[in-house]
Amino acid sequence: MKQNIIYSIFFALLLFGSRGKAQEKSTTKVIWITLDGLRWQELYSGADSLLVANKTYVKDTTKLKSDFWRSNPKDRREALLPFFWKNISKMGQLHGNRNLGSKVDLTNTMWFSYPGYNEILTGVADDKNIHSNDKINNPNKTVLEIIHEMPEYKGKVAAFGSWDVFPFIVNEERSQVPVNAGFEAAKGVNLSEREVFLNQLQEQIPSPWSSVRLDAFTHHYALEYMKKTHPELVYIAYGETDDFAHDGDYEAYLNAAHNTDNLIKELWEFTQQDSFYKDNTVFIISTDHGRGTNPLDTWKSHGKKVKGAGQVWIVTFGKGITPIGEVSTEEQLYSNQIAATVSAIIGKKYPVEKAGKVIDVIVPIKK
């Protein structure tokens, strides 16, 4: 009798464990990425003809043209962002090529970083409270925080950013969502050898900027955390494109975009060989704001006085995403729809009433 009870308990625990693993495997994971201030013009047309050979903004015009200039815009964009155009275009969706009628816009009127990230991450523009890049804790809850509050997602959400304002945008203090950003080191008692090395290297390699680290650190901290902890929702914010643009260095801006394309490819390849993420992950990628085009010098800038700086884009691919490629039909999407869309991807209704609606071409509305 006693032996039968022991066997019953053993099989009950085994069944419970297998159900837990099945449930864990069935939930869709999300890798959410932003490229700070990358213009839709470069994404869809590659190197700008007015900038690529302009010695005001490029030191080595010969090399830059050799690397990224092609006579055809489709060849140019593939040279600049090969993973986007050789891979993502076949397995996902690319929204925001205004030349084809696909429009994506901000709803905030600030058109710079903190307001842009607040809109993307919360689904609601807040020009009243978010009108600077100051390090103030966000009074609004991001979708990261909302999902992290759900018992089944506690400890399964994380954020990584190159800009040191992200702990405030996500409000790490209140949300308890772990954020590694700026020049923060990896923390904890079970650091991998690579994390220890990254911590050492980050102290030894200076960044060109006082508040933004190089994207390679953000990327590898995120990748190591994913290998070790397997978060179900991870947000990664790359920053170099915006900062090199502010420096007026078009050469570095393009090289940063090209490098980030490769980093995203590396993330995708990791998810495809890791059993936790393989065939069960959606990538969604966007930007916090656009940049100017006319006058030419405004490519370096953004903000409400810069024409076109509210024009952005959205790219997605992965599990369940209909592979329609580059959208060439008339549409109007907004950045405030991304938070609800991310929530819908993992099967949760977004509870913020004023947030933008789910993008139904990404997550079809069930009738």
Coordinates of C-alpha atoms in Angstrom, one line a residue:
M1 CA 0.0 0.0 0.0
K2 CA 2.8 2.4 1.0
Q3 CA 4.7 1.5 -2.1
N4 CA 1.6 2.2 -4.3
I5 CA 1.2 5.7 -2.7
I6 CA 4.9 6.5 -3.5
Y7 CA 4.5 5.4 -7.1
S8 CA 1.3 7.5 -7.4
I9 CA 3.1 10.6 -6.1
F10 CA 6.1 9.9 -8.4
F11 CA 3.9 9.7 -11.5
A12 CA 1.8 12.7 -10.5
L13 CA 5.0 14.8 -10.2
L14 CA 6.3 13.4 -13.5
L15 CA 3.0 14.3 -15.2
F16 CA 3.0 17.8 -13.7
G17 CA 6.5 18.4 -14.8
S18 CA 5.8 17.2 -18.4
R19 CA 2.7 19.4 -18.5
G20 CA 4.8 22.4 -17.3
K21 CA 7.4 21.8 -20.0
A22 CA 4.7 21.4 -22.7
Q23 CA 3.1 24.7 -21.6
E24 CA 6.4 26.4 -21.6
K25 CA 7.2 25.2 -25.1
S26 CA 3.8 26.1 -26.4
T27 CA 4.0 29.8 -25.5
T28 CA 5.4 32.0 -28.2
K29 CA 8.5 33.8 -27.3
V30 CA 9.2 37.4 -28.4
I31 CA 12.5 39.1 -29.3
W32 CA 11.7 42.8 -29.5
I33 CA 14.4 45.0 -31.0
T34 CA 14.8 48.7 -31.8
L35 CA 17.4 50.5 -33.9
D36 CA 17.6 54.0 -32.6
G37 CA 16.9 56.6 -35.3
L38 CA 17.4 54.5 -38.4
R39 CA 15.6 56.2 -41.2
W40 CA 13.1 54.3 -43.4
Q41 CA 15.0 55.8 -46.4
E42 CA 18.1 53.7 -45.7
L43 CA 16.1 50.6 -44.7
Y44 CA 14.2 50.6 -48.1
S45 CA 16.6 52.3 -50.4
G46 CA 20.1 51.8 -48.9
A47 CA 22.8 54.4 -49.0
D48 CA 21.6 57.9 -49.7
S49 CA 22.9 59.3 -53.0
L50 CA 23.2 62.8 -51.6
L51 CA 25.3 61.6 -48.6
V52 CA 27.3 58.6 -49.5
A53 CA 29.9 60.6 -51.5
N54 CA 29.5 63.9 -49.5
K55 CA 32.8 64.7 -47.9
T56 CA 31.1 66.9 -45.3
Y57 CA 29.7 63.7 -43.8
V58 CA 32.1 60.9 -45.1
K59 CA 35.8 60.7 -44.6
D60 CA 36.5 57.9 -47.0
T61 CA 34.0 58.2 -49.8
T62 CA 35.7 55.7 -52.0
K63 CA 35.5 52.9 -49.5
L64 CA 31.9 53.7 -48.5
K65 CA 30.7 53.7 -52.1
S66 CA 32.5 50.4 -52.6
D67 CA 30.9 48.9 -49.6
F68 CA 27.3 50.2 -50.0
W69 CA 26.7 52.1 -53.2
R70 CA 24.9 50.3 -56.0
S71 CA 23.0 51.9 -58.9
N72 CA 19.7 50.1 -58.0
P73 CA 18.0 50.9 -54.7
K74 CA 17.2 47.2 -54.1
D75 CA 20.8 46.2 -54.6
R76 CA 21.8 49.1 -52.3
R77 CA 19.6 48.0 -49.5
E78 CA 20.7 44.4 -49.8
A79 CA 24.3 45.5 -49.6
L80 CA 23.6 47.6 -46.4
L81 CA 21.2 45.2 -44.7
P82 CA 21.7 41.7 -46.2
F83 CA 19.8 39.8 -43.5
F84 CA 16.8 42.0 -43.8
W85 CA 16.6 41.7 -47.6
K86 CA 18.0 38.2 -48.2
N87 CA 16.2 36.5 -45.3
I88 CA 13.6 38.5 -43.4
S89 CA 11.9 39.7 -46.7
K90 CA 11.2 36.0 -47.5
M91 CA 10.0 34.9 -44.1
G92 CA 8.4 38.0 -42.6
Q93 CA 6.8 41.5 -43.1
L94 CA 8.4 44.9 -43.7
H95 CA 6.1 47.9 -43.2
G96 CA 7.0 51.6 -43.8
N97 CA 8.2 52.0 -47.4
R98 CA 6.3 55.2 -48.0
N99 CA 7.4 55.1 -51.7
L100 CA 5.0 52.1 -52.0
G101 CA 2.2 53.6 -49.9
S102 CA 3.0 51.8 -46.7
K103 CA 3.2 54.3 -43.9
V104 CA 4.2 54.0 -40.2
D105 CA 4.1 57.1 -38.0
L106 CA 4.6 58.2 -34.4
T107 CA 1.6 59.6 -32.5
N108 CA 3.7 61.6 -30.1
T109 CA 4.7 65.1 -31.3
M110 CA 8.1 65.2 -29.7
W111 CA 9.9 63.0 -32.3
F112 CA 12.9 62.1 -30.2
S113 CA 14.0 59.2 -28.1
Y114 CA 12.3 59.0 -24.7
P115 CA 8.9 60.0 -26.0
G116 CA 9.4 57.5 -28.9
Y117 CA 10.4 54.6 -26.6
N118 CA 7.5 55.4 -24.2
E119 CA 5.1 55.3 -27.1
I120 CA 6.5 52.0 -28.5
L121 CA 6.7 50.3 -25.1
T122 CA 3.4 51.5 -23.5
G123 CA 1.2 52.0 -26.6
V124 CA 0.3 55.5 -25.6
A125 CA 2.0 58.8 -26.4
D126 CA 2.4 61.0 -23.4
D127 CA 3.6 64.4 -24.5
K128 CA 2.4 65.9 -21.2
N129 CA 4.8 63.9 -19.0
I130 CA 7.4 62.6 -21.4
H131 CA 8.9 65.7 -23.2
S132 CA 12.6 65.4 -22.6
N133 CA 15.4 62.7 -22.4
D134 CA 15.9 63.4 -18.8
K135 CA 16.4 60.4 -16.5
I136 CA 13.0 60.4 -14.8
N137 CA 11.2 57.2 -14.0
N138 CA 8.4 56.6 -16.4
P139 CA 5.1 57.2 -14.8
N140 CA 3.5 54.9 -17.4
K141 CA 3.7 51.1 -17.3
T142 CA 5.3 49.5 -20.3
V143 CA 4.0 46.3 -21.8
L144 CA 7.2 44.7 -20.3
E145 CA 6.1 45.6 -16.8
I146 CA 2.5 44.6 -17.5
I147 CA 3.5 41.1 -18.7
H148 CA 6.1 40.7 -16.0
E149 CA 3.3 41.2 -13.4
M150 CA 1.5 38.1 -14.7
P151 CA 2.4 35.2 -12.5
E152 CA 3.4 32.9 -15.4
Y153 CA 5.8 35.6 -16.7
K154 CA 7.4 36.6 -13.4
G155 CA 11.2 36.5 -14.0
K156 CA 10.8 35.8 -17.7
V157 CA 11.0 39.3 -19.0
A158 CA 14.2 41.3 -19.5
A159 CA 15.5 44.4 -21.3
F160 CA 18.9 45.5 -22.7
G161 CA 19.9 48.8 -24.1
S162 CA 22.9 50.8 -25.2
W163 CA 21.5 54.1 -23.9
D164 CA 21.7 54.7 -20.1
V165 CA 18.2 56.1 -19.9
F166 CA 16.5 52.7 -20.4
P167 CA 16.3 51.8 -16.7
F168 CA 14.2 54.9 -16.3
I169 CA 12.1 54.3 -19.4
V170 CA 11.2 50.8 -18.3
N171 CA 11.1 52.1 -14.7
E172 CA 13.2 49.2 -13.4
E173 CA 12.8 50.4 -9.8
R174 CA 9.0 50.0 -9.9
S175 CA 8.5 47.3 -12.5
Q176 CA 11.3 44.9 -11.3
V177 CA 12.0 44.1 -14.9
P178 CA 15.8 43.6 -15.1
V179 CA 17.4 46.2 -17.3
N180 CA 21.0 46.1 -18.4
A181 CA 21.8 49.4 -20.1
G182 CA 24.3 52.1 -20.5
F183 CA 27.6 51.0 -19.0
E184 CA 26.1 48.5 -16.6
A185 CA 27.9 45.2 -16.1
A186 CA 26.3 41.8 -15.9
K187 CA 25.4 41.0 -12.3
G188 CA 24.7 37.9 -10.2
V189 CA 26.5 35.0 -8.6
N190 CA 26.3 32.7 -11.6
L191 CA 27.9 34.8 -14.3
S192 CA 29.2 32.9 -17.3
E193 CA 32.8 33.1 -18.4
R194 CA 31.7 35.3 -21.3
E195 CA 29.8 37.7 -19.0
V196 CA 32.8 38.0 -16.8
F197 CA 34.9 38.8 -19.9
L198 CA 32.4 41.3 -21.2
N199 CA 32.4 43.1 -17.8
Q200 CA 36.2 43.4 -18.0
L201 CA 36.2 44.4 -21.7
Q202 CA 33.5 47.1 -21.2
E203 CA 35.7 48.9 -18.7
Q204 CA 38.7 48.7 -21.1
I205 CA 37.1 49.9 -24.4
P206 CA 36.0 53.5 -24.3
S207 CA 32.7 54.5 -26.0
P208 CA 32.6 57.7 -28.2
W209 CA 29.7 58.9 -26.0
S210 CA 29.2 59.5 -22.3
S211 CA 25.7 58.0 -22.1
V212 CA 25.7 55.3 -24.8
R213 CA 27.8 52.2 -24.9
L214 CA 28.8 50.3 -28.1
D215 CA 26.1 48.0 -29.4
A216 CA 28.3 44.9 -29.3
F217 CA 28.2 45.0 -25.5
T218 CA 24.4 45.3 -25.4
H219 CA 24.1 42.5 -27.9
H220 CA 26.4 40.0 -26.2
Y221 CA 25.0 40.8 -22.7
A222 CA 21.5 40.0 -24.1
L223 CA 22.7 36.9 -25.9
E224 CA 24.4 35.5 -22.9
Y225 CA 21.4 36.2 -20.7
M226 CA 19.2 34.4 -23.2
K227 CA 21.4 31.4 -23.3
K228 CA 21.5 31.2 -19.5
T229 CA 18.0 32.3 -18.4
H230 CA 15.8 31.9 -21.5
P231 CA 13.4 34.9 -21.0
E232 CA 10.1 34.6 -22.9
L233 CA 10.0 38.3 -23.7
V234 CA 13.3 40.1 -24.2
Y235 CA 13.7 43.7 -25.4
I236 CA 17.0 44.8 -27.0
A237 CA 17.6 48.5 -27.9
Y238 CA 20.6 49.2 -30.1
G239 CA 21.8 52.8 -30.2
E240 CA 24.8 53.4 -32.4
T241 CA 22.9 54.5 -35.6
D242 CA 21.4 57.5 -33.8
D243 CA 24.6 58.7 -32.1
F244 CA 26.7 58.4 -35.2
A245 CA 24.1 60.4 -37.1
H246 CA 24.1 63.1 -34.5
D247 CA 27.9 63.2 -34.9
G248 CA 27.3 63.9 -38.6
D249 CA 29.3 60.7 -39.5
Y250 CA 27.3 59.1 -42.4
E251 CA 30.1 56.5 -42.9
A252 CA 29.8 55.3 -39.3
Y253 CA 26.0 55.5 -39.4
L254 CA 25.8 53.1 -42.4
N255 CA 28.5 50.8 -40.8
A256 CA 26.5 50.7 -37.6
A257 CA 23.3 49.8 -39.5
H258 CA 25.2 47.1 -41.4
N259 CA 26.7 45.7 -38.1
T260 CA 23.3 45.7 -36.4
D261 CA 21.8 43.7 -39.3
N262 CA 24.5 41.1 -38.6
L263 CA 23.7 41.1 -34.9
I264 CA 20.0 40.4 -35.5
K265 CA 21.1 37.6 -37.8
E266 CA 23.1 36.2 -35.0
L267 CA 20.2 36.4 -32.6
W268 CA 17.9 34.6 -35.2
E269 CA 20.5 31.9 -35.7
F270 CA 20.8 31.3 -32.0
T271 CA 17.0 31.0 -31.6
Q272 CA 17.0 28.4 -34.4
Q273 CA 19.5 26.1 -32.6
D274 CA 18.2 26.6 -29.1
S275 CA 15.4 24.1 -28.2
F276 CA 13.6 26.7 -26.1
Y277 CA 13.3 29.3 -28.9
K278 CA 13.5 27.1 -32.0
D279 CA 10.4 27.6 -34.3
N280 CA 8.6 29.2 -31.4
T281 CA 9.8 32.8 -31.5
V282 CA 8.7 36.0 -33.1
F283 CA 11.0 38.9 -33.8
I284 CA 9.5 42.4 -34.0
I285 CA 11.8 45.3 -34.9
S286 CA 11.2 49.1 -35.1
T287 CA 12.7 52.5 -34.4
D288 CA 11.9 55.3 -32.0
H289 CA 11.9 58.1 -34.5
G290 CA 12.9 59.1 -38.0
R291 CA 15.3 61.8 -39.2
G292 CA 15.2 64.7 -41.6
T293 CA 15.9 64.7 -45.3
N294 CA 15.4 68.2 -46.5
P295 CA 17.4 70.4 -45.9
L296 CA 20.0 67.8 -46.3
D297 CA 21.8 68.6 -43.0
T298 CA 18.7 67.6 -41.1
W299 CA 19.6 63.9 -41.7
K300 CA 21.6 64.3 -38.5
S301 CA 18.7 65.5 -36.5
H302 CA 15.1 64.8 -35.3
G303 CA 12.5 66.5 -33.2
K304 CA 9.2 68.1 -33.8
K305 CA 10.8 70.9 -35.9
V306 CA 12.5 68.4 -38.3
K307 CA 10.3 67.5 -41.3
G308 CA 9.9 63.7 -41.6
A309 CA 11.2 62.8 -38.2
G310 CA 7.9 61.2 -37.2
Q311 CA 8.1 58.7 -40.0
V312 CA 9.2 55.2 -38.9
W313 CA 8.9 51.5 -39.8
I314 CA 8.0 48.1 -38.4
V315 CA 9.5 44.7 -39.4
T316 CA 8.5 41.3 -38.1
F317 CA 9.2 37.6 -38.7
G318 CA 9.0 34.2 -37.0
K319 CA 6.4 31.8 -35.7
G320 CA 3.0 32.4 -37.2
I321 CA 3.9 35.6 -39.1
T322 CA 2.4 35.6 -42.6
P323 CA 5.4 36.0 -45.0
I324 CA 4.1 38.8 -47.2
G325 CA 7.5 40.5 -47.5
E326 CA 7.8 44.2 -48.3
V327 CA 4.3 45.7 -48.0
S328 CA 3.5 47.5 -51.3
T329 CA -0.2 48.4 -50.6
E330 CA -1.7 51.5 -49.0
E331 CA -1.7 51.2 -45.2
Q332 CA -1.3 53.4 -42.2
L333 CA 0.2 52.0 -39.0
Y334 CA 1.4 53.7 -35.9
S335 CA 4.1 53.0 -33.3
N336 CA 1.5 53.0 -30.6
Q337 CA 0.2 49.7 -32.0
I338 CA 3.4 47.8 -31.2
A339 CA 2.8 47.2 -27.5
A340 CA -0.6 45.7 -28.0
T341 CA 0.7 43.6 -30.9
V342 CA 3.5 42.2 -28.8
S343 CA 1.0 41.3 -26.1
A344 CA -1.2 39.6 -28.6
I345 CA 1.7 37.6 -30.0
I346 CA 2.1 35.9 -26.6
G347 CA -1.7 35.4 -26.4
K348 CA -2.5 38.2 -23.9
K349 CA -5.0 41.0 -24.4
Y350 CA -3.4 44.3 -23.7
P351 CA -5.3 46.0 -20.8
V352 CA -4.4 49.6 -21.6
E353 CA -7.6 51.2 -23.1
K354 CA -5.9 54.2 -24.8
A355 CA -3.2 52.1 -26.5
G356 CA -3.1 51.6 -30.2
K357 CA -4.9 48.6 -31.6
V358 CA -3.2 45.3 -32.4
I359 CA -1.8 45.3 -36.0
D360 CA -4.1 42.7 -37.5
V361 CA -1.8 41.9 -40.5
I362 CA 0.8 40.7 -37.9
V363 CA -1.7 39.1 -35.5
P364 CA -4.9 38.3 -37.5
I365 CA -8.1 39.1 -35.6
K366 CA -10.0 35.9 -34.9
K367 CA -13.6 36.0 -36.0

